[in-house]
Amino acid sequence: MPIIGLTGNFGMGKSTVLQLFNKLGAFTFNADTFVHNILENPRIIKRISKVLGREILTGSAKNISINKKRMADIIFTDPYKRQAVESIIHPEVLKLFKLTAADLQRREPTAIIIFEVPLLFEVGYARHFHKTIVVYCTRETAITRLTRKGFSRSEIRNRMRAQMPVSEKRKHADYLIDNNNGIRKTALQVRNIFHELSTPACS
């Protein structure tokens, strides 16, 4: 059973591609979902608040949580704090993924597992996957999509700066998906890759 890492930069369509793989029968997971669960752990909340300050906390003493918007505003403008927070979160994400994948392998030994990770190459996750897929589009296309979703120019700029250039990611990928030309052409590429991953040679 192949375990695949899917990535691409901000606004390039990773989540759309992940949904297309899911519709074809792949078991799909999103690192952001794991992060959301991790950020509810009191131990993690305490560690992150030591890095970013109590200003990121919200709620009562008995039900304290992290204000994700405040956290994002800080880490995407301060690379040192971002790295410190990532060093707390990413090992926990990897641990959760390994547990999830191992459980699924026991229950569905022929399953194709695809895990969407925005920082797949940046944090060294690629070595944990059999194959990697990079979704890409032009910077202009990504900015247009993100602007429609309500992101400001400064938010887009800061988040893009935090990622490896997609041109570099493409050099490391086993598969590429061009997401410049509409959902139908993207879906065709996804089907072709899924078919190849389904062959015994990729298991």
PDB file of C-alpha atoms in Angstrom:
ATOM      1  CA  MET A   1       0.000   0.000   0.000  1.00  0.00           C
ATOM      2  CA  PRO A   2       1.605   3.285  -1.085  1.00  0.00           C
ATOM      3  CA  ILE A   3       1.663   6.217   1.323  1.00  0.00           C
ATOM      4  CA  ILE A   4       1.832   9.475  -0.608  1.00  0.00           C
ATOM      5  CA  GLY A   5       2.789  12.992   0.454  1.00  0.00           C
ATOM      6  CA  LEU A   6       0.887  15.755  -1.363  1.00  0.00           C
ATOM      7  CA  THR A   7       2.088  19.351  -1.280  1.00  0.00           C
ATOM      8  CA  GLY A   8       2.174  22.650  -3.128  1.00  0.00           C
ATOM      9  CA  ASN A   9       2.297  26.281  -2.116  1.00  0.00           C
ATOM     10  CA  PHE A  10      -0.344  28.592  -0.668  1.00  0.00           C
ATOM     11  CA  GLY A  11      -3.339  28.962  -2.988  1.00  0.00           C
ATOM     12  CA  MET A  12      -2.200  26.385  -5.537  1.00  0.00           C
ATOM     13  CA  GLY A  13      -5.036  23.913  -5.028  1.00  0.00           C
ATOM     14  CA  LYS A  14      -3.709  21.176  -2.748  1.00  0.00           C
ATOM     15  CA  SER A  15      -7.019  20.679  -0.982  1.00  0.00           C
ATOM     16  CA  THR A  16      -8.947  20.513  -4.262  1.00  0.00           C
ATOM     17  CA  VAL A  17      -6.583  17.827  -5.545  1.00  0.00           C
ATOM     18  CA  LEU A  18      -6.847  15.935  -2.251  1.00  0.00           C
ATOM     19  CA  GLN A  19     -10.651  15.882  -2.637  1.00  0.00           C
ATOM     20  CA  LEU A  20     -10.306  14.531  -6.183  1.00  0.00           C
ATOM     21  CA  PHE A  21      -8.120  11.672  -4.940  1.00  0.00           C
ATOM     22  CA  ASN A  22     -10.649  10.966  -2.196  1.00  0.00           C
ATOM     23  CA  LYS A  23     -13.471  10.684  -4.736  1.00  0.00           C
ATOM     24  CA  LEU A  24     -11.436   8.072  -6.609  1.00  0.00           C
ATOM     25  CA  GLY A  25     -11.121   5.945  -3.482  1.00  0.00           C
ATOM     26  CA  ALA A  26      -7.917   7.085  -1.794  1.00  0.00           C
ATOM     27  CA  PHE A  27      -7.844   7.532   1.974  1.00  0.00           C
ATOM     28  CA  THR A  28      -6.962  11.188   2.413  1.00  0.00           C
ATOM     29  CA  PHE A  29      -5.763  13.232   5.364  1.00  0.00           C
ATOM     30  CA  ASN A  30      -4.961  16.898   5.828  1.00  0.00           C
ATOM     31  CA  ALA A  31      -2.139  18.061   8.087  1.00  0.00           C
ATOM     32  CA  ASP A  32      -4.158  21.168   8.968  1.00  0.00           C
ATOM     33  CA  THR A  33      -6.823  18.938  10.554  1.00  0.00           C
ATOM     34  CA  PHE A  34      -4.178  17.264  12.680  1.00  0.00           C
ATOM     35  CA  VAL A  35      -2.780  20.682  13.649  1.00  0.00           C
ATOM     36  CA  HIS A  36      -6.256  21.809  14.703  1.00  0.00           C
ATOM     37  CA  ASN A  37      -6.531  18.820  17.053  1.00  0.00           C
ATOM     38  CA  ILE A  38      -2.995  19.295  18.371  1.00  0.00           C
ATOM     39  CA  LEU A  39      -3.676  22.944  19.209  1.00  0.00           C
ATOM     40  CA  GLU A  40      -6.445  21.808  21.583  1.00  0.00           C
ATOM     41  CA  ASN A  41      -3.939  19.870  23.714  1.00  0.00           C
ATOM     42  CA  PRO A  42      -3.296  21.791  26.986  1.00  0.00           C
ATOM     43  CA  ARG A  43       0.362  20.739  26.970  1.00  0.00           C
ATOM     44  CA  ILE A  44       0.854  22.158  23.458  1.00  0.00           C
ATOM     45  CA  ILE A  45      -1.099  25.319  24.297  1.00  0.00           C
ATOM     46  CA  LYS A  46       1.227  25.946  27.229  1.00  0.00           C
ATOM     47  CA  ARG A  47       4.374  25.421  25.167  1.00  0.00           C
ATOM     48  CA  ILE A  48       3.229  27.671  22.320  1.00  0.00           C
ATOM     49  CA  SER A  49       2.076  30.437  24.674  1.00  0.00           C
ATOM     50  CA  LYS A  50       5.576  30.477  26.163  1.00  0.00           C
ATOM     51  CA  VAL A  51       6.925  31.233  22.688  1.00  0.00           C
ATOM     52  CA  LEU A  52       4.279  33.682  21.470  1.00  0.00           C
ATOM     53  CA  GLY A  53       2.974  35.154  24.702  1.00  0.00           C
ATOM     54  CA  ARG A  54      -0.377  34.954  26.443  1.00  0.00           C
ATOM     55  CA  GLU A  55      -1.893  37.384  23.930  1.00  0.00           C
ATOM     56  CA  ILE A  56      -2.636  34.426  21.662  1.00  0.00           C
ATOM     57  CA  LEU A  57      -4.827  32.788  24.317  1.00  0.00           C
ATOM     58  CA  THR A  58      -8.588  33.109  24.499  1.00  0.00           C
ATOM     59  CA  GLY A  59     -11.380  31.676  26.640  1.00  0.00           C
ATOM     60  CA  SER A  60     -11.677  31.099  30.377  1.00  0.00           C
ATOM     61  CA  ALA A  61      -9.071  29.563  32.672  1.00  0.00           C
ATOM     62  CA  LYS A  62     -10.981  26.262  32.589  1.00  0.00           C
ATOM     63  CA  ASN A  63     -11.491  26.318  28.815  1.00  0.00           C
ATOM     64  CA  ILE A  64      -8.452  28.088  27.388  1.00  0.00           C
ATOM     65  CA  SER A  65      -7.564  27.839  23.708  1.00  0.00           C
ATOM     66  CA  ILE A  66      -5.339  29.427  21.072  1.00  0.00           C
ATOM     67  CA  ASN A  67      -6.664  32.208  18.871  1.00  0.00           C
ATOM     68  CA  LYS A  68      -5.397  30.886  15.545  1.00  0.00           C
ATOM     69  CA  LYS A  69      -5.749  34.239  13.764  1.00  0.00           C
ATOM     70  CA  ARG A  70      -3.550  35.954  16.355  1.00  0.00           C
ATOM     71  CA  MET A  71      -1.045  33.117  16.181  1.00  0.00           C
ATOM     72  CA  ALA A  72      -0.899  33.311  12.369  1.00  0.00           C
ATOM     73  CA  ASP A  73      -0.432  37.092  12.465  1.00  0.00           C
ATOM     74  CA  ILE A  74       2.654  36.594  14.639  1.00  0.00           C
ATOM     75  CA  ILE A  75       4.321  33.573  13.073  1.00  0.00           C
ATOM     76  CA  PHE A  76       3.939  34.716   9.472  1.00  0.00           C
ATOM     77  CA  THR A  77       5.724  37.986  10.241  1.00  0.00           C
ATOM     78  CA  ASP A  78       8.417  36.602  12.571  1.00  0.00           C
ATOM     79  CA  PRO A  79      10.423  33.705  11.080  1.00  0.00           C
ATOM     80  CA  TYR A  80      12.152  32.896  14.375  1.00  0.00           C
ATOM     81  CA  LYS A  81       8.895  32.485  16.257  1.00  0.00           C
ATOM     82  CA  ARG A  82       7.441  30.552  13.326  1.00  0.00           C
ATOM     83  CA  GLN A  83      10.329  28.081  13.455  1.00  0.00           C
ATOM     84  CA  ALA A  84       9.951  27.734  17.218  1.00  0.00           C
ATOM     85  CA  VAL A  85       6.228  26.968  16.894  1.00  0.00           C
ATOM     86  CA  GLU A  86       6.820  24.578  14.004  1.00  0.00           C
ATOM     87  CA  SER A  87       9.370  22.679  16.105  1.00  0.00           C
ATOM     88  CA  ILE A  88       6.583  22.087  18.634  1.00  0.00           C
ATOM     89  CA  ILE A  89       3.787  21.230  16.211  1.00  0.00           C
ATOM     90  CA  HIS A  90       5.405  19.232  13.413  1.00  0.00           C
ATOM     91  CA  PRO A  91       6.720  16.299  15.491  1.00  0.00           C
ATOM     92  CA  GLU A  92       3.211  15.928  16.906  1.00  0.00           C
ATOM     93  CA  VAL A  93       1.688  15.979  13.404  1.00  0.00           C
ATOM     94  CA  LEU A  94       4.100  13.285  12.235  1.00  0.00           C
ATOM     95  CA  LYS A  95       3.333  11.154  15.278  1.00  0.00           C
ATOM     96  CA  LEU A  96      -0.416  11.394  14.624  1.00  0.00           C
ATOM     97  CA  PHE A  97       0.029  10.607  10.949  1.00  0.00           C
ATOM     98  CA  LYS A  98       2.114   7.500  11.659  1.00  0.00           C
ATOM     99  CA  LEU A  99      -0.483   6.222  14.120  1.00  0.00           C
ATOM    100  CA  THR A 100      -3.311   6.898  11.672  1.00  0.00           C
ATOM    101  CA  ALA A 101      -1.476   5.271   8.755  1.00  0.00           C
ATOM    102  CA  ALA A 102      -0.511   2.198  10.793  1.00  0.00           C
ATOM    103  CA  ASP A 103      -4.094   1.695  11.941  1.00  0.00           C
ATOM    104  CA  LEU A 104      -5.400   2.071   8.394  1.00  0.00           C
ATOM    105  CA  GLN A 105      -2.802  -0.349   7.024  1.00  0.00           C
ATOM    106  CA  ARG A 106      -4.070  -2.987   9.425  1.00  0.00           C
ATOM    107  CA  ARG A 107      -7.700  -2.441   8.439  1.00  0.00           C
ATOM    108  CA  GLU A 108      -7.233  -1.715   4.715  1.00  0.00           C
ATOM    109  CA  PRO A 109      -3.988  -3.353   3.543  1.00  0.00           C
ATOM    110  CA  THR A 110      -4.504  -2.388  -0.114  1.00  0.00           C
ATOM    111  CA  ALA A 111      -5.485   1.223   0.530  1.00  0.00           C
ATOM    112  CA  ILE A 112      -3.802   4.219  -1.070  1.00  0.00           C
ATOM    113  CA  ILE A 113      -3.121   6.839   1.615  1.00  0.00           C
ATOM    114  CA  ILE A 114      -2.539  10.460   0.636  1.00  0.00           C
ATOM    115  CA  PHE A 115      -1.483  12.990   3.226  1.00  0.00           C
ATOM    116  CA  GLU A 116      -1.596  16.701   2.393  1.00  0.00           C
ATOM    117  CA  VAL A 117       1.306  18.579   4.005  1.00  0.00           C
ATOM    118  CA  PRO A 118       1.942  22.227   3.066  1.00  0.00           C
ATOM    119  CA  LEU A 119       5.552  22.064   4.353  1.00  0.00           C
ATOM    120  CA  LEU A 120       6.321  18.531   3.169  1.00  0.00           C
ATOM    121  CA  PHE A 121       9.843  19.346   1.989  1.00  0.00           C
ATOM    122  CA  GLU A 122      10.553  22.269   4.308  1.00  0.00           C
ATOM    123  CA  VAL A 123      10.276  20.191   7.496  1.00  0.00           C
ATOM    124  CA  GLY A 124      11.773  16.964   6.134  1.00  0.00           C
ATOM    125  CA  TYR A 125       8.594  14.865   5.978  1.00  0.00           C
ATOM    126  CA  ALA A 126       9.234  13.619   2.423  1.00  0.00           C
ATOM    127  CA  ARG A 127      11.387  10.715   3.583  1.00  0.00           C
ATOM    128  CA  HIS A 128       8.384   9.214   5.383  1.00  0.00           C
ATOM    129  CA  PHE A 129       6.427   8.713   2.136  1.00  0.00           C
ATOM    130  CA  HIS A 130       6.752   6.260  -0.730  1.00  0.00           C
ATOM    131  CA  LYS A 131       6.051   8.964  -3.322  1.00  0.00           C
ATOM    132  CA  THR A 132       5.447  12.711  -3.372  1.00  0.00           C
ATOM    133  CA  ILE A 133       3.093  14.857  -5.458  1.00  0.00           C
ATOM    134  CA  VAL A 134       3.451  18.602  -6.024  1.00  0.00           C
ATOM    135  CA  VAL A 135       0.451  20.685  -7.123  1.00  0.00           C
ATOM    136  CA  TYR A 136       1.416  23.927  -8.822  1.00  0.00           C
ATOM    137  CA  CYS A 137       0.069  26.947 -10.660  1.00  0.00           C
ATOM    138  CA  THR A 138       1.379  30.400 -11.461  1.00  0.00           C
ATOM    139  CA  ARG A 139       1.868  32.845  -8.606  1.00  0.00           C
ATOM    140  CA  GLU A 140      -0.652  35.183 -10.235  1.00  0.00           C
ATOM    141  CA  THR A 141      -3.300  32.454 -10.356  1.00  0.00           C
ATOM    142  CA  ALA A 142      -2.707  31.604  -6.698  1.00  0.00           C
ATOM    143  CA  ILE A 143      -2.965  35.263  -5.649  1.00  0.00           C
ATOM    144  CA  THR A 144      -6.236  35.662  -7.567  1.00  0.00           C
ATOM    145  CA  ARG A 145      -7.726  32.591  -5.861  1.00  0.00           C
ATOM    146  CA  LEU A 146      -6.622  33.698  -2.398  1.00  0.00           C
ATOM    147  CA  THR A 147      -7.881  37.247  -2.896  1.00  0.00           C
ATOM    148  CA  ARG A 148     -11.305  35.836  -3.766  1.00  0.00           C
ATOM    149  CA  LYS A 149     -11.211  33.897  -0.489  1.00  0.00           C
ATOM    150  CA  GLY A 150     -10.679  37.115   1.444  1.00  0.00           C
ATOM    151  CA  PHE A 151      -6.952  37.066   2.142  1.00  0.00           C
ATOM    152  CA  SER A 152      -5.228  40.447   2.096  1.00  0.00           C
ATOM    153  CA  ARG A 153      -2.157  41.110  -0.044  1.00  0.00           C
ATOM    154  CA  SER A 154       0.050  41.264   3.045  1.00  0.00           C
ATOM    155  CA  GLU A 155      -1.297  37.938   4.367  1.00  0.00           C
ATOM    156  CA  ILE A 156      -0.667  36.293   1.012  1.00  0.00           C
ATOM    157  CA  ARG A 157       2.834  37.744   0.747  1.00  0.00           C
ATOM    158  CA  ASN A 158       3.830  36.715   4.280  1.00  0.00           C
ATOM    159  CA  ARG A 159       2.548  33.153   3.907  1.00  0.00           C
ATOM    160  CA  MET A 160       4.192  32.679   0.532  1.00  0.00           C
ATOM    161  CA  ARG A 161       7.514  33.874   1.959  1.00  0.00           C
ATOM    162  CA  ALA A 162       7.313  31.146   4.602  1.00  0.00           C
ATOM    163  CA  GLN A 163       7.383  28.390   1.964  1.00  0.00           C
ATOM    164  CA  MET A 164      10.020  26.941  -0.314  1.00  0.00           C
ATOM    165  CA  PRO A 165       9.534  28.229  -3.902  1.00  0.00           C
ATOM    166  CA  VAL A 166       7.266  25.838  -5.778  1.00  0.00           C
ATOM    167  CA  SER A 167       9.904  25.644  -8.527  1.00  0.00           C
ATOM    168  CA  GLU A 168      12.190  23.953  -5.988  1.00  0.00           C
ATOM    169  CA  LYS A 169       9.461  21.620  -4.771  1.00  0.00           C
ATOM    170  CA  ARG A 170       8.824  20.511  -8.336  1.00  0.00           C
ATOM    171  CA  LYS A 171      12.426  19.308  -8.604  1.00  0.00           C
ATOM    172  CA  HIS A 172      11.898  16.915  -5.689  1.00  0.00           C
ATOM    173  CA  ALA A 173       8.489  15.539  -6.672  1.00  0.00           C
ATOM    174  CA  ASP A 174       7.734  12.101  -8.066  1.00  0.00           C
ATOM    175  CA  TYR A 175       4.542  13.425  -9.672  1.00  0.00           C
ATOM    176  CA  LEU A 176       3.461  16.906 -10.779  1.00  0.00           C
ATOM    177  CA  ILE A 177      -0.074  18.251 -11.141  1.00  0.00           C
ATOM    178  CA  ASP A 178      -0.527  21.425 -13.195  1.00  0.00           C
ATOM    179  CA  ASN A 179      -3.500  23.242 -11.678  1.00  0.00           C
ATOM    180  CA  ASN A 180      -3.504  26.240 -14.025  1.00  0.00           C
ATOM    181  CA  ASN A 181      -6.164  25.174 -16.501  1.00  0.00           C
ATOM    182  CA  GLY A 182      -9.390  24.321 -14.741  1.00  0.00           C
ATOM    183  CA  ILE A 183     -10.802  21.453 -12.720  1.00  0.00           C
ATOM    184  CA  ARG A 184     -11.359  19.063 -15.660  1.00  0.00           C
ATOM    185  CA  LYS A 185      -7.715  19.050 -16.712  1.00  0.00           C
ATOM    186  CA  THR A 186      -6.619  18.779 -13.092  1.00  0.00           C
ATOM    187  CA  ALA A 187      -8.990  15.856 -12.518  1.00  0.00           C
ATOM    188  CA  LEU A 188      -7.577  14.032 -15.538  1.00  0.00           C
ATOM    189  CA  GLN A 189      -4.051  14.294 -14.133  1.00  0.00           C
ATOM    190  CA  VAL A 190      -5.294  13.054 -10.764  1.00  0.00           C
ATOM    191  CA  ARG A 191      -6.977  10.028 -12.375  1.00  0.00           C
ATOM    192  CA  ASN A 192      -3.799   9.139 -14.266  1.00  0.00           C
ATOM    193  CA  ILE A 193      -1.678   9.303 -11.120  1.00  0.00           C
ATOM    194  CA  PHE A 194      -4.245   7.357  -9.093  1.00  0.00           C
ATOM    195  CA  HIS A 195      -4.279   4.630 -11.733  1.00  0.00           C
ATOM    196  CA  GLU A 196      -0.485   4.380 -11.611  1.00  0.00           C
ATOM    197  CA  LEU A 197      -0.456   4.307  -7.806  1.00  0.00           C
ATOM    198  CA  SER A 198      -3.022   1.503  -7.911  1.00  0.00           C
ATOM    199  CA  THR A 199      -0.682  -0.825  -9.818  1.00  0.00           C
ATOM    200  CA  PRO A 200       1.183  -3.474  -7.801  1.00  0.00           C
ATOM    201  CA  ALA A 201       4.564  -1.925  -8.643  1.00  0.00           C
ATOM    202  CA  CYS A 202       3.663   1.166  -6.572  1.00  0.00           C
ATOM    203  CA  SER A 203       2.403  -0.753  -3.541  1.00  0.00           C
TER     204      SER A 203
END
